[in-house]
């Protein structure tokens, strides 16, 4: 979908066909591949080289930029999923608007969120490469959100407001809470007793995943059969999966898929998921990892039933900020049952 949200060509026959294919894959699997995305082989190779270089650094150096309970941006090697420790290391960072202290950007953040970077001398060019790749993933995510808006029978720009904010001059600026994660899964000495990542759904809107070309470890639960299926790497593609917020926006038409990452006893593995998330001011209800703005209120998108009436909303409105905060807190300690969108069902 090369067209922008405001371009009349989003209603062309070719775009309609792509939207229908995306919707069909999202309805059955919640996962699909995309190609012809505009990111070159050279771009991906350069990014992967930088990612591997980061994880090859001494752990003592990486831990100087560790994330913590009030700052979700940084390095970690002890994340919990479903209250169980994952067999991996990672680095999380947000958009350029999070490169300074929270008060400097005028955009709502979660806690003291601020990107943490190693000194340029430790890893020359790393920061610039990560920033460039982040922007590419955000562009792809925006096009996907356009496709999902069209699939829901709404204008192409219908969901854009959840990822932006307006300043005092009326100018629209990027305000989403999206982040890019670098993952490193070391060889597991006892893979049958550990998981790279335990089963979960992604909290945000959509996730754009770059897989390692050489190791297949990602699995998705196929809801119709209740069977786990490998999602093998396909060079030149990204793997897309929908998140909890899109499930709410679509009023359960698109269901966020349970997925997991197997530990591997023979090969290490690298991956890079981009989580497209709303603004933290967004508020969700049943009329949307690209995450919304933290200000977003989430609710289902109103859609028509066959008789012309509006379909009943299956979720009550809720705050993306509160939902994301409770999910993040569960990364650090066992707080009991993890918050799920099911808790907001009507």
Coordinates of C-alpha atoms in Angstrom, one line a residue:
X1 CA 0.0 0.0 0.0
X2 CA 2.2 2.7 -1.3
X3 CA -0.5 5.4 -1.0
X4 CA -0.8 7.7 2.0
X5 CA -3.9 7.9 4.1
X6 CA -5.1 11.0 2.3
X7 CA -4.5 9.6 -1.2
X8 CA -7.6 8.8 -3.3
X9 CA -5.7 5.8 -4.7
X10 CA -6.5 3.9 -1.4
X11 CA -9.8 3.0 -3.1
X12 CA -8.1 1.6 -6.2
X13 CA -8.8 -2.0 -7.2
X14 CA -5.2 -3.2 -6.4
X15 CA -5.4 -1.6 -2.9
X16 CA -8.8 -3.1 -2.3
X17 CA -7.4 -6.5 -3.2
X18 CA -4.5 -6.1 -0.7
X19 CA -6.9 -5.0 2.1
X20 CA -9.1 -8.0 1.5
X21 CA -6.0 -10.3 1.7
X22 CA -4.8 -8.7 4.9
X23 CA -8.3 -8.9 6.5
X24 CA -8.6 -12.6 5.6
X25 CA -5.2 -13.5 7.1
X26 CA -5.9 -11.4 10.2
X27 CA -9.3 -13.1 10.7
X28 CA -8.0 -16.6 10.5
X29 CA -4.4 -16.4 11.8
X30 CA -3.7 -12.9 13.2
X31 CA -0.3 -13.4 11.5
X32 CA 0.8 -12.8 7.9
X33 CA 3.9 -12.0 5.8
X34 CA 4.5 -8.8 3.8
X35 CA 6.9 -8.3 0.9
X36 CA 7.6 -5.4 -1.5
X37 CA 7.7 -3.2 1.7
X38 CA 10.4 -0.8 0.5
X39 CA 13.2 -1.9 2.9
X40 CA 16.2 -3.1 0.9
X41 CA 18.3 -6.2 1.6
X42 CA 21.2 -3.8 2.3
X43 CA 19.1 -1.9 4.8
X44 CA 18.3 -5.2 6.6
X45 CA 21.8 -6.5 6.5
X46 CA 23.2 -3.3 8.0
X47 CA 20.6 -3.3 10.8
X48 CA 21.2 -7.0 11.6
X49 CA 25.0 -6.4 11.8
X50 CA 24.5 -3.6 14.3
X51 CA 22.0 -5.6 16.3
X52 CA 24.5 -8.5 16.6
X53 CA 27.3 -6.1 17.5
X54 CA 25.3 -4.8 20.4
X55 CA 24.7 -8.2 21.9
X56 CA 28.3 -9.2 21.5
X57 CA 29.4 -6.5 23.9
X58 CA 30.3 -7.4 27.5
X59 CA 27.2 -7.8 29.6
X60 CA 28.6 -5.4 32.2
X61 CA 28.6 -2.7 29.5
X62 CA 25.1 -3.5 28.3
X63 CA 23.8 -3.3 31.9
X64 CA 24.9 0.3 32.2
X65 CA 21.8 1.1 30.2
X66 CA 19.4 -1.3 31.9
X67 CA 15.7 -0.5 32.0
X68 CA 14.0 -0.5 35.4
X69 CA 10.6 -0.3 37.0
X70 CA 10.0 3.4 36.1
X71 CA 11.8 3.5 32.7
X72 CA 10.7 0.8 30.2
X73 CA 13.5 1.8 27.7
X74 CA 16.9 0.1 27.9
X75 CA 18.6 -3.3 28.1
X76 CA 17.3 -6.3 30.0
X77 CA 18.0 -10.0 30.5
X78 CA 15.3 -10.9 33.1
X79 CA 11.9 -10.2 31.5
X80 CA 8.9 -12.1 32.7
X81 CA 6.1 -13.4 30.4
X82 CA 3.1 -15.0 32.1
X83 CA 5.2 -14.6 35.3
X84 CA 8.0 -16.8 33.9
X85 CA 11.5 -15.7 33.0
X86 CA 12.2 -15.7 29.3
X87 CA 15.5 -17.2 27.9
X88 CA 16.7 -14.0 26.1
X89 CA 18.3 -10.7 26.3
X90 CA 16.8 -7.5 24.8
X91 CA 17.0 -3.8 24.2
X92 CA 13.9 -1.5 24.0
X93 CA 13.8 2.0 22.7
X94 CA 11.1 4.4 21.5
X95 CA 10.9 7.1 18.9
X96 CA 13.2 10.1 18.6
X97 CA 10.8 12.1 20.8
X98 CA 12.0 9.9 23.7
X99 CA 15.7 10.7 23.3
X100 CA 15.5 13.3 26.1
X101 CA 13.9 13.6 29.5
X102 CA 10.1 13.3 29.6
X103 CA 9.6 17.1 30.2
X104 CA 11.6 18.0 27.1
X105 CA 9.2 16.6 24.5
X106 CA 5.8 17.8 25.7
X107 CA 4.4 14.3 24.9
X108 CA 3.0 12.1 27.6
X109 CA 5.2 9.1 28.4
X110 CA 4.9 6.2 30.8
X111 CA 6.8 6.9 34.1
X112 CA 10.3 8.2 33.4
X113 CA 10.6 6.6 30.0
X114 CA 13.7 7.9 28.2
X115 CA 15.8 6.1 25.6
X116 CA 19.2 4.9 26.8
X117 CA 22.1 4.7 24.4
X118 CA 25.7 3.6 24.9
X119 CA 28.4 6.1 24.3
X120 CA 29.1 6.5 20.5
X121 CA 32.7 5.3 21.1
X122 CA 31.4 1.9 22.4
X123 CA 29.4 1.2 19.3
X124 CA 30.0 3.7 16.5
X125 CA 27.0 4.4 14.3
X126 CA 24.6 2.2 16.3
X127 CA 22.3 5.0 17.4
X128 CA 21.9 6.5 13.9
X129 CA 21.3 3.0 12.4
X130 CA 18.6 2.2 15.0
X131 CA 16.9 5.5 14.5
X132 CA 16.8 5.0 10.7
X133 CA 15.4 1.5 11.0
X134 CA 12.8 2.7 13.6
X135 CA 11.5 5.3 11.1
X136 CA 11.2 2.6 8.4
X137 CA 9.2 0.4 10.7
X138 CA 6.9 3.2 11.7
X139 CA 6.2 4.0 8.0
X140 CA 5.2 0.4 7.3
X141 CA 3.0 0.3 10.4
X142 CA 1.2 3.5 9.4
X143 CA 0.4 1.9 6.0
X144 CA -0.9 -1.3 7.8
X145 CA -3.2 0.8 10.0
X146 CA -4.6 2.5 6.9
X147 CA -5.3 -1.0 5.5
X148 CA -7.1 -2.1 8.7
X149 CA -9.2 1.1 8.8
X150 CA -10.3 0.4 5.2
X151 CA -11.0 -3.3 6.2
X152 CA -13.3 -2.0 8.9
X153 CA -15.2 0.1 6.3
X154 CA -13.9 3.4 7.6
X155 CA -12.0 6.2 5.9
X156 CA -8.3 5.5 5.4
X157 CA -7.3 8.0 8.1
X158 CA -9.8 6.9 10.6
X159 CA -7.3 5.4 13.1
X160 CA -4.6 8.1 12.6
X161 CA -5.8 10.2 15.5
X162 CA -4.8 7.4 18.0
X163 CA -1.2 7.8 17.1
X164 CA -0.8 11.6 17.0
X165 CA -1.5 14.7 19.1
X166 CA -2.1 18.4 18.4
X167 CA 0.2 21.0 20.0
X168 CA -0.9 24.5 21.1
X169 CA -0.5 25.9 17.5
X170 CA -2.7 23.2 16.0
X171 CA 0.1 21.3 14.4
X172 CA -0.1 17.5 14.4
X173 CA 2.9 15.7 15.8
X174 CA 3.9 12.1 16.3
X175 CA 2.8 11.0 19.8
X176 CA 2.5 7.3 19.6
X177 CA 4.2 5.1 22.3
X178 CA 5.7 2.6 19.8
X179 CA 9.0 0.9 20.4
X180 CA 11.5 -1.3 18.7
X181 CA 12.9 -4.3 20.6
X182 CA 16.1 -6.1 19.7
X183 CA 16.0 -9.7 20.9
X184 CA 18.9 -12.2 21.4
X185 CA 18.1 -15.8 22.2
X186 CA 21.2 -17.6 23.4
X187 CA 21.6 -21.4 22.9
X188 CA 19.6 -23.0 25.7
X189 CA 21.4 -25.8 27.6
X190 CA 18.1 -27.5 28.3
X191 CA 15.6 -26.2 25.7
X192 CA 12.8 -28.6 26.9
X193 CA 12.7 -26.9 30.2
X194 CA 12.7 -23.2 29.1
X195 CA 11.1 -21.0 26.5
X196 CA 12.5 -18.1 24.5
X197 CA 9.3 -16.2 25.2
X198 CA 6.3 -17.8 26.9
X199 CA 2.8 -17.7 25.2
X200 CA 1.2 -14.3 25.1
X201 CA -0.6 -11.7 22.9
X202 CA 0.9 -8.4 22.0
X203 CA -0.6 -5.4 23.9
X204 CA -0.5 -2.8 21.1
X205 CA -2.0 -2.4 17.7
X206 CA 0.3 -4.2 15.2
X207 CA 3.8 -5.8 15.4
X208 CA 6.3 -5.8 12.5
X209 CA 8.8 -8.5 13.1
X210 CA 12.2 -9.1 11.4
X211 CA 13.1 -12.8 11.9
X212 CA 16.5 -14.4 11.9
X213 CA 16.8 -16.1 8.4
X214 CA 18.4 -19.2 9.8
X215 CA 16.4 -20.4 12.8
X216 CA 12.7 -21.1 13.0
X217 CA 11.4 -20.8 16.6
X218 CA 8.3 -18.6 16.5
X219 CA 5.0 -20.4 16.9
X220 CA 1.3 -19.2 16.6
X221 CA -1.7 -20.9 18.0
X222 CA -4.2 -21.5 15.2
X223 CA -7.6 -20.8 16.9
X224 CA -9.8 -22.9 14.7
X225 CA -7.7 -26.1 15.3
X226 CA -6.1 -25.1 18.6
X227 CA -2.8 -26.3 17.2
X228 CA 0.6 -24.6 17.4
X229 CA 2.3 -23.9 14.1
X230 CA 5.8 -22.7 13.3
X231 CA 6.1 -19.4 11.4
X232 CA 9.3 -20.1 9.4
X233 CA 11.5 -17.2 8.3
X234 CA 11.1 -16.1 4.7
X235 CA 14.0 -13.9 3.5
X236 CA 12.9 -10.5 2.2
X237 CA 9.7 -10.4 4.2
X238 CA 8.4 -9.1 7.6
X239 CA 6.0 -11.0 9.7
X240 CA 3.0 -9.0 10.9
X241 CA 0.7 -9.8 13.8
X242 CA -2.2 -7.9 15.3
X243 CA -2.3 -6.9 18.9
X244 CA -4.9 -6.5 21.6
X245 CA -5.8 -2.9 20.6
X246 CA -6.8 -3.9 17.1
X247 CA -8.9 -6.7 18.5
X248 CA -10.8 -4.2 20.5
X249 CA -11.1 -1.7 17.7
X250 CA -12.5 -4.4 15.4
X251 CA -14.9 -5.7 18.1
X252 CA -13.3 -9.2 17.9
X253 CA -13.4 -9.4 14.1
X254 CA -9.6 -9.6 14.3
X255 CA -8.4 -11.6 17.3
X256 CA -4.8 -11.0 18.7
X257 CA -3.1 -14.4 18.3
X258 CA -1.4 -16.3 21.1
X259 CA 2.2 -16.9 20.1
X260 CA 5.5 -18.0 21.7
X261 CA 9.2 -18.5 20.9
X262 CA 10.8 -21.9 21.5
X263 CA 14.2 -22.1 23.1
X264 CA 16.9 -23.7 20.9
X265 CA 19.6 -26.1 22.1
X266 CA 21.7 -25.8 18.9
X267 CA 21.6 -22.3 17.5
X268 CA 21.4 -18.8 18.9
X269 CA 18.7 -16.5 17.3
X270 CA 18.2 -12.8 16.8
X271 CA 14.9 -11.0 16.0
X272 CA 13.6 -7.4 16.0
X273 CA 9.9 -6.8 16.6
X274 CA 8.5 -3.2 16.2
X275 CA 5.5 -2.6 18.3
X276 CA 3.2 0.1 16.9
X277 CA 1.3 1.5 19.8
X278 CA -1.2 4.3 20.4
X279 CA -0.7 7.6 22.2
X280 CA -0.9 7.3 26.0
X281 CA -3.8 9.7 25.9
X282 CA -5.8 7.4 23.7
X283 CA -9.0 5.9 25.3
X284 CA -10.3 2.6 23.9
X285 CA -13.8 1.3 23.7
X286 CA -15.7 -1.2 21.4
X287 CA -16.5 1.0 18.2
X288 CA -7.0 -0.5 18.6
X289 CA 3.2 -3.5 18.9
X290 CA 2.9 0.2 16.3
X291 CA 1.3 1.4 19.6
X292 CA -1.2 4.2 20.0
X293 CA -0.4 7.5 21.7
X294 CA -0.5 7.1 25.5
X295 CA -3.4 9.6 25.6
X296 CA -5.6 7.2 23.5
X297 CA -8.9 5.9 24.8
X298 CA -9.6 2.5 23.2
X299 CA -13.0 1.3 22.2
X300 CA -14.6 -0.7 19.3
X301 CA -15.1 1.1 16.0
X302 CA -18.8 1.4 15.3
X303 CA -19.8 -0.9 12.5
X304 CA -23.1 -1.8 10.8
X305 CA -24.9 -5.1 11.3
X306 CA -26.7 -6.8 8.4
X307 CA -30.0 -5.2 9.3
X308 CA -28.4 -1.7 9.2
X309 CA -28.2 -1.3 13.0
X310 CA -24.9 -0.6 14.8
X311 CA -23.3 -3.7 16.2
X312 CA -23.2 -3.9 20.0
X313 CA -19.8 -3.0 21.5
X314 CA -18.1 -6.0 23.2
X315 CA -15.7 -3.9 25.2
X316 CA -16.1 -0.9 27.5
X317 CA -13.8 2.1 26.9
X318 CA -10.4 2.0 28.6
X319 CA -7.2 3.9 28.8
X320 CA -4.2 2.7 26.7
X321 CA -1.9 4.3 29.2
X322 CA -3.3 2.3 32.2
X323 CA -3.4 -0.9 30.2
X324 CA 0.2 -0.6 29.0
X325 CA 1.5 0.4 32.4
X326 CA -0.1 -2.7 34.1
X327 CA 1.3 -5.0 31.4
X328 CA 4.8 -3.5 31.8
X329 CA 4.8 -3.8 35.5
X330 CA 4.3 -7.6 35.0
X331 CA 7.6 -7.7 33.1
X332 CA 9.4 -7.2 36.4
X333 CA 7.5 -9.0 39.1
X334 CA 4.7 -11.5 39.6
X335 CA 1.7 -9.4 40.3
X336 CA -0.7 -12.2 40.0
X337 CA -3.0 -12.5 37.0
X338 CA -1.8 -10.4 34.1
X339 CA -4.2 -7.7 32.8
X340 CA -5.9 -8.8 29.5
X341 CA -8.4 -7.1 27.3
X342 CA -10.9 -9.8 28.4
X343 CA -11.1 -7.8 31.7
X344 CA -12.8 -5.0 29.7
X345 CA -15.5 -7.0 28.0
X346 CA -19.0 -5.8 28.4

